Amino acid sequence: MRVVLATSNKGKVREIIELLHDREVFPYTDLMEGFEIVEDGETFKENALIKARAVYKALGDTDAVVIADDSGISVDVLEGAPGIYSARYGGENATDKENLHKLADELKSLGVDSSPAHYTAAIAIVSREGESCVHGWMHGSVSVHLRGENGFGYDPMFTPDGFDQTLGELDGDVKRGLSHRSKALHLAKILIDQIKAQRS
Ligand code: ITT
């Protein structure tokens, strides 16, 4: 059974393939030309479903199981921002670095060095059996002091609860063990296995 990832974010592709290592998983851009998907939902769940449905339809392969990840970081002192707008916080086509610096600048402009924050991942699954969506969260804090090169996105400023180092500094195994994405994928795997069992 072919599991197709409806994402063009390289950091997500890497993490999802590592976490679903026992399955046949492809980013959809390996199978067709990438295309723009308008993420105009109001929640992580709505946007994940929009992406998974769009790729399922475009593939035209009714046997495919398409999964999409919509994720982001929510910062307490910013009343939950950037949240679902995390990918474009620094502007419409902002790079990870621009988004990271924009968030650090927002904290500095409030006169704070750090704030509690959390990551959310919504993983939508679309197949001929129907649609579902699961979530995972990781709590911690963000700091204006950016440290480390590991991970992607906001990881150099995010320290998970219980640790002293940022995800930029911590080994990838640590992130794999506790991330929003790994928790959501753990649930997604159960649903993918159910589809597999139904089909056999
Ligand atoms: P796709 O829509 O193609 O999947 P995207 O990057 O646009 O890619 P999102 O709309 O879900 O994806 O935005 C997620 C953003 O949230 C991402 O660009 C990062 O800036 C941030 N983010 C999500 N998970 C993260 C993680 O594990 N570590 C660091 N930053 C993360």
PDB file of C-alpha atoms and ligand atoms in Angstrom:
ATOM      1  CA  MET A   1       0.000   0.000   0.000  1.00  0.00           C
ATOM      2  CA  ARG A   2       1.426   3.340  -1.064  1.00  0.00           C
ATOM      3  CA  VAL A   3       1.496   6.098   1.558  1.00  0.00           C
ATOM      4  CA  VAL A   4       1.948   9.523  -0.061  1.00  0.00           C
ATOM      5  CA  LEU A   5       3.025  12.621   1.874  1.00  0.00           C
ATOM      6  CA  ALA A   6       1.202  15.798   0.866  1.00  0.00           C
ATOM      7  CA  THR A   7       3.999  18.149   1.829  1.00  0.00           C
ATOM      8  CA  SER A   8       6.846  19.961   0.140  1.00  0.00           C
ATOM      9  CA  ASN A   9       8.559  20.896   3.407  1.00  0.00           C
ATOM     10  CA  LYS A  10      11.881  18.992   3.399  1.00  0.00           C
ATOM     11  CA  GLY A  11      12.184  19.020   7.212  1.00  0.00           C
ATOM     12  CA  LYS A  12       8.773  17.379   7.558  1.00  0.00           C
ATOM     13  CA  VAL A  13       9.491  14.839   4.804  1.00  0.00           C
ATOM     14  CA  ARG A  14      12.713  13.813   6.555  1.00  0.00           C
ATOM     15  CA  GLU A  15      11.074  13.451   9.970  1.00  0.00           C
ATOM     16  CA  ILE A  16       7.947  11.648   8.688  1.00  0.00           C
ATOM     17  CA  ILE A  17       9.961   9.142   6.635  1.00  0.00           C
ATOM     18  CA  GLU A  18      12.197   8.459   9.660  1.00  0.00           C
ATOM     19  CA  LEU A  19       9.158   7.973  11.886  1.00  0.00           C
ATOM     20  CA  LEU A  20       7.259   5.747   9.404  1.00  0.00           C
ATOM     21  CA  HIS A  21      10.420   3.865   8.413  1.00  0.00           C
ATOM     22  CA  ASP A  22       8.691   0.500   8.120  1.00  0.00           C
ATOM     23  CA  ARG A  23       6.344   1.634   5.367  1.00  0.00           C
ATOM     24  CA  GLU A  24       6.511   2.547   1.717  1.00  0.00           C
ATOM     25  CA  VAL A  25       6.302   6.321   1.936  1.00  0.00           C
ATOM     26  CA  PHE A  26       6.820   8.907  -0.825  1.00  0.00           C
ATOM     27  CA  PRO A  27       6.567  12.684  -0.889  1.00  0.00           C
ATOM     28  CA  TYR A  28       3.975  13.492  -3.566  1.00  0.00           C
ATOM     29  CA  THR A  29       6.583  15.574  -5.411  1.00  0.00           C
ATOM     30  CA  ASP A  30       8.369  12.274  -6.251  1.00  0.00           C
ATOM     31  CA  LEU A  31       5.244  11.233  -8.152  1.00  0.00           C
ATOM     32  CA  MET A  32       4.083  14.449  -9.781  1.00  0.00           C
ATOM     33  CA  GLU A  33       4.928  18.130 -10.206  1.00  0.00           C
ATOM     34  CA  GLY A  34       4.485  20.049  -6.950  1.00  0.00           C
ATOM     35  CA  PHE A  35       1.614  22.530  -6.956  1.00  0.00           C
ATOM     36  CA  GLU A  36       0.393  25.330  -4.736  1.00  0.00           C
ATOM     37  CA  ILE A  37      -2.343  24.492  -2.253  1.00  0.00           C
ATOM     38  CA  VAL A  38      -4.258  27.383  -0.708  1.00  0.00           C
ATOM     39  CA  GLU A  39      -4.340  26.737   3.030  1.00  0.00           C
ATOM     40  CA  ASP A  40      -7.339  28.866   3.946  1.00  0.00           C
ATOM     41  CA  GLY A  41      -8.620  26.810   6.869  1.00  0.00           C
ATOM     42  CA  GLU A  42      -9.001  28.292  10.340  1.00  0.00           C
ATOM     43  CA  THR A  43      -7.414  25.397  12.227  1.00  0.00           C
ATOM     44  CA  PHE A  44      -4.465  23.023  11.856  1.00  0.00           C
ATOM     45  CA  LYS A  45      -7.005  20.238  11.231  1.00  0.00           C
ATOM     46  CA  GLU A  46      -8.783  22.091   8.426  1.00  0.00           C
ATOM     47  CA  ASN A  47      -5.501  22.924   6.696  1.00  0.00           C
ATOM     48  CA  ALA A  48      -4.164  19.361   7.018  1.00  0.00           C
ATOM     49  CA  LEU A  49      -7.374  18.019   5.447  1.00  0.00           C
ATOM     50  CA  ILE A  50      -7.242  20.633   2.651  1.00  0.00           C
ATOM     51  CA  LYS A  51      -3.683  19.498   1.738  1.00  0.00           C
ATOM     52  CA  ALA A  52      -4.404  15.756   1.941  1.00  0.00           C
ATOM     53  CA  ARG A  53      -7.612  16.066  -0.145  1.00  0.00           C
ATOM     54  CA  ALA A  54      -5.892  18.213  -2.800  1.00  0.00           C
ATOM     55  CA  VAL A  55      -3.055  15.716  -3.280  1.00  0.00           C
ATOM     56  CA  TYR A  56      -5.390  12.677  -3.187  1.00  0.00           C
ATOM     57  CA  LYS A  57      -7.488  14.254  -5.946  1.00  0.00           C
ATOM     58  CA  ALA A  58      -4.485  15.326  -8.041  1.00  0.00           C
ATOM     59  CA  LEU A  59      -2.843  11.879  -7.846  1.00  0.00           C
ATOM     60  CA  GLY A  60      -5.923  10.177  -9.266  1.00  0.00           C
ATOM     61  CA  ASP A  61      -4.784   6.946  -7.590  1.00  0.00           C
ATOM     62  CA  THR A  62      -7.709   5.659  -5.546  1.00  0.00           C
ATOM     63  CA  ASP A  63      -5.444   3.069  -3.860  1.00  0.00           C
ATOM     64  CA  ALA A  64      -3.148   5.700  -2.386  1.00  0.00           C
ATOM     65  CA  VAL A  65      -3.302   6.680   1.269  1.00  0.00           C
ATOM     66  CA  VAL A  66      -2.400  10.365   1.479  1.00  0.00           C
ATOM     67  CA  ILE A  67      -1.190  11.968   4.687  1.00  0.00           C
ATOM     68  CA  ALA A  68      -0.657  15.693   5.265  1.00  0.00           C
ATOM     69  CA  ASP A  69       0.900  17.498   8.230  1.00  0.00           C
ATOM     70  CA  ASP A  70      -0.187  20.973   9.204  1.00  0.00           C
ATOM     71  CA  SER A  71       1.827  22.260  12.095  1.00  0.00           C
ATOM     72  CA  GLY A  72       3.116  25.335  13.846  1.00  0.00           C
ATOM     73  CA  ILE A  73       4.267  26.987  17.022  1.00  0.00           C
ATOM     74  CA  SER A  74       2.052  28.918  19.454  1.00  0.00           C
ATOM     75  CA  VAL A  75       3.686  31.354  21.865  1.00  0.00           C
ATOM     76  CA  ASP A  76       1.931  32.308  25.111  1.00  0.00           C
ATOM     77  CA  VAL A  77       3.106  35.941  25.325  1.00  0.00           C
ATOM     78  CA  LEU A  78       1.924  36.397  21.724  1.00  0.00           C
ATOM     79  CA  GLU A  79      -1.517  34.990  22.584  1.00  0.00           C
ATOM     80  CA  GLY A  80      -0.932  31.861  20.510  1.00  0.00           C
ATOM     81  CA  ALA A  81       0.704  33.494  17.463  1.00  0.00           C
ATOM     82  CA  PRO A  82       2.007  32.547  14.965  1.00  0.00           C
ATOM     83  CA  GLY A  83      -0.035  29.286  15.233  1.00  0.00           C
ATOM     84  CA  ILE A  84      -1.470  28.259  11.858  1.00  0.00           C
ATOM     85  CA  TYR A  85       0.460  31.138  10.257  1.00  0.00           C
ATOM     86  CA  SER A  86       3.889  29.775  11.357  1.00  0.00           C
ATOM     87  CA  ALA A  87       5.104  29.085   7.793  1.00  0.00           C
ATOM     88  CA  ARG A  88       4.422  32.679   6.672  1.00  0.00           C
ATOM     89  CA  TYR A  89       5.078  34.646   9.873  1.00  0.00           C
ATOM     90  CA  GLY A  90       7.966  36.553   8.267  1.00  0.00           C
ATOM     91  CA  GLY A  91       6.009  37.208   5.040  1.00  0.00           C
ATOM     92  CA  GLU A  92       4.238  35.236   2.294  1.00  0.00           C
ATOM     93  CA  ASN A  93       7.346  33.406   0.976  1.00  0.00           C
ATOM     94  CA  ALA A  94       9.493  33.716   4.087  1.00  0.00           C
ATOM     95  CA  THR A  95      12.286  31.204   4.682  1.00  0.00           C
ATOM     96  CA  ASP A  96      12.603  29.243   7.941  1.00  0.00           C
ATOM     97  CA  LYS A  97      15.386  31.677   8.983  1.00  0.00           C
ATOM     98  CA  GLU A  98      13.236  34.753   8.310  1.00  0.00           C
ATOM     99  CA  ASN A  99      10.348  33.263  10.318  1.00  0.00           C
ATOM    100  CA  LEU A 100      12.710  32.403  13.179  1.00  0.00           C
ATOM    101  CA  HIS A 101      14.146  35.926  13.341  1.00  0.00           C
ATOM    102  CA  LYS A 102      10.686  37.483  13.071  1.00  0.00           C
ATOM    103  CA  LEU A 103       9.561  35.491  16.130  1.00  0.00           C
ATOM    104  CA  ALA A 104      12.694  36.454  18.083  1.00  0.00           C
ATOM    105  CA  ASP A 105      12.113  40.125  17.124  1.00  0.00           C
ATOM    106  CA  GLU A 106       8.469  39.973  18.265  1.00  0.00           C
ATOM    107  CA  LEU A 107       9.557  38.694  21.680  1.00  0.00           C
ATOM    108  CA  LYS A 108      12.268  41.379  21.930  1.00  0.00           C
ATOM    109  CA  SER A 109       9.757  44.079  21.026  1.00  0.00           C
ATOM    110  CA  LEU A 110       7.690  42.994  24.046  1.00  0.00           C
ATOM    111  CA  GLY A 111      10.809  43.231  26.196  1.00  0.00           C
ATOM    112  CA  VAL A 112      10.876  39.512  27.019  1.00  0.00           C
ATOM    113  CA  ASP A 113      13.682  36.977  26.578  1.00  0.00           C
ATOM    114  CA  SER A 114      11.507  33.885  26.594  1.00  0.00           C
ATOM    115  CA  SER A 115       7.962  32.577  26.832  1.00  0.00           C
ATOM    116  CA  PRO A 116       6.149  29.280  27.299  1.00  0.00           C
ATOM    117  CA  ALA A 117       5.171  27.889  23.892  1.00  0.00           C
ATOM    118  CA  HIS A 118       4.009  24.701  22.224  1.00  0.00           C
ATOM    119  CA  TYR A 119       4.131  23.017  18.855  1.00  0.00           C
ATOM    120  CA  THR A 120       1.019  21.429  17.329  1.00  0.00           C
ATOM    121  CA  ALA A 121       0.875  18.904  14.500  1.00  0.00           C
ATOM    122  CA  ALA A 122      -2.359  17.846  12.827  1.00  0.00           C
ATOM    123  CA  ILE A 123      -2.000  14.832  10.546  1.00  0.00           C
ATOM    124  CA  ALA A 124      -4.816  14.205   8.103  1.00  0.00           C
ATOM    125  CA  ILE A 125      -5.291  10.873   6.364  1.00  0.00           C
ATOM    126  CA  VAL A 126      -7.328  10.676   3.155  1.00  0.00           C
ATOM    127  CA  SER A 127      -7.995   7.435   1.304  1.00  0.00           C
ATOM    128  CA  ARG A 128     -10.875   5.729  -0.438  1.00  0.00           C
ATOM    129  CA  GLU A 129     -11.987   4.574   3.026  1.00  0.00           C
ATOM    130  CA  GLY A 130     -12.614   8.189   4.101  1.00  0.00           C
ATOM    131  CA  GLU A 131     -10.944  11.029   6.017  1.00  0.00           C
ATOM    132  CA  SER A 132      -9.535  11.370   9.515  1.00  0.00           C
ATOM    133  CA  CYS A 133      -7.243  13.658  11.444  1.00  0.00           C
ATOM    134  CA  VAL A 134      -5.121  13.173  14.573  1.00  0.00           C
ATOM    135  CA  HIS A 135      -3.078  15.634  16.643  1.00  0.00           C
ATOM    136  CA  GLY A 136       0.075  15.776  18.731  1.00  0.00           C
ATOM    137  CA  TRP A 137       1.601  18.523  20.895  1.00  0.00           C
ATOM    138  CA  MET A 138       5.010  19.324  22.397  1.00  0.00           C
ATOM    139  CA  HIS A 139       5.278  21.862  25.221  1.00  0.00           C
ATOM    140  CA  GLY A 140       8.296  23.942  26.170  1.00  0.00           C
ATOM    141  CA  SER A 141       9.566  27.487  25.808  1.00  0.00           C
ATOM    142  CA  VAL A 142      10.968  29.794  23.159  1.00  0.00           C
ATOM    143  CA  SER A 143      13.953  32.072  23.680  1.00  0.00           C
ATOM    144  CA  VAL A 144      15.373  35.028  21.762  1.00  0.00           C
ATOM    145  CA  HIS A 145      18.778  33.315  22.021  1.00  0.00           C
ATOM    146  CA  LEU A 146      18.936  31.019  18.972  1.00  0.00           C
ATOM    147  CA  ARG A 147      21.076  27.921  19.511  1.00  0.00           C
ATOM    148  CA  GLY A 148      21.999  24.950  17.310  1.00  0.00           C
ATOM    149  CA  GLU A 149      21.481  23.812  13.738  1.00  0.00           C
ATOM    150  CA  ASN A 150      19.542  20.558  14.143  1.00  0.00           C
ATOM    151  CA  GLY A 151      15.903  20.123  13.190  1.00  0.00           C
ATOM    152  CA  PHE A 152      14.281  22.869  11.111  1.00  0.00           C
ATOM    153  CA  GLY A 153      11.987  25.874  11.392  1.00  0.00           C
ATOM    154  CA  TYR A 154      11.737  27.290  14.903  1.00  0.00           C
ATOM    155  CA  ASP A 155      13.807  24.499  16.524  1.00  0.00           C
ATOM    156  CA  PRO A 156      16.884  26.686  17.345  1.00  0.00           C
ATOM    157  CA  MET A 157      14.707  28.770  19.709  1.00  0.00           C
ATOM    158  CA  PHE A 158      12.555  26.000  21.230  1.00  0.00           C
ATOM    159  CA  THR A 159      13.531  24.142  24.410  1.00  0.00           C
ATOM    160  CA  PRO A 160      11.226  21.224  25.279  1.00  0.00           C
ATOM    161  CA  ASP A 161      10.008  20.966  28.893  1.00  0.00           C
ATOM    162  CA  GLY A 162      12.497  18.941  30.948  1.00  0.00           C
ATOM    163  CA  PHE A 163      15.544  19.907  28.840  1.00  0.00           C
ATOM    164  CA  ASP A 164      18.157  22.700  28.959  1.00  0.00           C
ATOM    165  CA  GLN A 165      19.070  22.641  25.281  1.00  0.00           C
ATOM    166  CA  THR A 166      17.080  23.740  22.247  1.00  0.00           C
ATOM    167  CA  LEU A 167      15.890  21.294  19.573  1.00  0.00           C
ATOM    168  CA  GLY A 168      18.580  22.894  17.432  1.00  0.00           C
ATOM    169  CA  GLU A 169      21.191  21.514  19.862  1.00  0.00           C
ATOM    170  CA  LEU A 170      19.567  18.236  20.923  1.00  0.00           C
ATOM    171  CA  ASP A 171      20.124  15.052  18.967  1.00  0.00           C
ATOM    172  CA  GLY A 172      17.439  14.169  16.398  1.00  0.00           C
ATOM    173  CA  ASP A 173      16.591  11.068  18.474  1.00  0.00           C
ATOM    174  CA  VAL A 174      15.424  13.280  21.339  1.00  0.00           C
ATOM    175  CA  LYS A 175      13.041  15.189  19.054  1.00  0.00           C
ATOM    176  CA  ARG A 176      11.818  11.922  17.537  1.00  0.00           C
ATOM    177  CA  GLY A 177      10.998  10.660  21.026  1.00  0.00           C
ATOM    178  CA  LEU A 178       8.856  13.580  22.122  1.00  0.00           C
ATOM    179  CA  SER A 179       7.762  15.747  19.231  1.00  0.00           C
ATOM    180  CA  HIS A 180       4.258  16.885  18.284  1.00  0.00           C
ATOM    181  CA  ARG A 181       4.810  15.157  14.920  1.00  0.00           C
ATOM    182  CA  SER A 182       5.906  11.825  16.406  1.00  0.00           C
ATOM    183  CA  LYS A 183       2.901  11.776  18.764  1.00  0.00           C
ATOM    184  CA  ALA A 184       0.460  12.514  15.926  1.00  0.00           C
ATOM    185  CA  LEU A 185       2.184   9.993  13.638  1.00  0.00           C
ATOM    186  CA  HIS A 186       1.950   7.329  16.317  1.00  0.00           C
ATOM    187  CA  LEU A 187      -1.842   7.713  16.143  1.00  0.00           C
ATOM    188  CA  ALA A 188      -1.812   8.009  12.345  1.00  0.00           C
ATOM    189  CA  LYS A 189       0.071   4.704  12.099  1.00  0.00           C
ATOM    190  CA  ILE A 190      -2.770   2.959  13.930  1.00  0.00           C
ATOM    191  CA  LEU A 191      -5.274   4.310  11.392  1.00  0.00           C
ATOM    192  CA  ILE A 192      -3.025   3.419   8.429  1.00  0.00           C
ATOM    193  CA  ASP A 193      -2.695  -0.131   9.793  1.00  0.00           C
ATOM    194  CA  GLN A 194      -6.489  -0.367  10.067  1.00  0.00           C
ATOM    195  CA  ILE A 195      -6.830   0.607   6.397  1.00  0.00           C
ATOM    196  CA  LYS A 196      -4.183  -1.970   5.518  1.00  0.00           C
ATOM    197  CA  ALA A 197      -6.023  -4.670   7.490  1.00  0.00           C
ATOM    198  CA  GLN A 198      -9.357  -3.734   5.888  1.00  0.00           C
ATOM    199  CA  ARG A 199      -7.847  -4.137   2.427  1.00  0.00           C
ATOM    200  CA  SER A 200      -6.154  -7.487   2.977  1.00  0.00           C
TER     201      SER A 200
HETATM  202  P1  ITT B   1       3.552  22.035   3.650  1.00  0.00           P
HETATM  203  O1  ITT B   1       2.306  22.884   3.762  1.00  0.00           O
HETATM  204  O2  ITT B   1       3.993  21.786   2.234  1.00  0.00           O
HETATM  205  O3  ITT B   1       3.472  20.787   4.459  1.00  0.00           O
HETATM  206  P2  ITT B   1       4.728  24.194   5.213  1.00  0.00           P
HETATM  207  O4  ITT B   1       6.110  24.487   5.699  1.00  0.00           O
HETATM  208  O5  ITT B   1       4.008  25.300   4.484  1.00  0.00           O
HETATM  209  O6  ITT B   1       4.787  22.868   4.288  1.00  0.00           O
HETATM  210  P3  ITT B   1       2.839  24.349   7.410  1.00  0.00           P
HETATM  211  O7  ITT B   1       1.897  25.231   6.688  1.00  0.00           O
HETATM  212  O8  ITT B   1       2.277  23.203   8.202  1.00  0.00           O
HETATM  213  O9  ITT B   1       3.883  23.654   6.403  1.00  0.00           O
HETATM  214  O10 ITT B   1       3.749  25.247   8.340  1.00  0.00           O
HETATM  215  C1  ITT B   1       4.509  24.666   9.363  1.00  0.00           C
HETATM  216  C2  ITT B   1       5.560  25.657   9.854  1.00  0.00           C
HETATM  217  O11 ITT B   1       5.631  25.529  11.289  1.00  0.00           O
HETATM  218  C3  ITT B   1       6.920  25.260   9.307  1.00  0.00           C
HETATM  219  O12 ITT B   1       7.212  25.988   8.151  1.00  0.00           O
HETATM  220  C4  ITT B   1       7.833  25.567  10.464  1.00  0.00           C
HETATM  221  O13 ITT B   1       8.189  26.921  10.396  1.00  0.00           O
HETATM  222  C5  ITT B   1       6.956  25.364  11.700  1.00  0.00           C
HETATM  223  N1  ITT B   1       7.142  24.011  12.250  1.00  0.00           N
HETATM  224  C6  ITT B   1       6.254  22.976  12.226  1.00  0.00           C
HETATM  225  N2  ITT B   1       6.783  21.872  12.799  1.00  0.00           N
HETATM  226  C7  ITT B   1       8.020  22.225  13.182  1.00  0.00           C
HETATM  227  C8  ITT B   1       9.060  21.520  13.815  1.00  0.00           C
HETATM  228  O14 ITT B   1       8.969  20.228  14.123  1.00  0.00           O
HETATM  229  N3  ITT B   1      10.187  22.179  14.070  1.00  0.00           N
HETATM  230  C9  ITT B   1      10.324  23.473  13.739  1.00  0.00           C
HETATM  231  N4  ITT B   1       9.408  24.230  13.115  1.00  0.00           N
HETATM  232  C10 ITT B   1       8.247  23.598  12.843  1.00  0.00           C
END
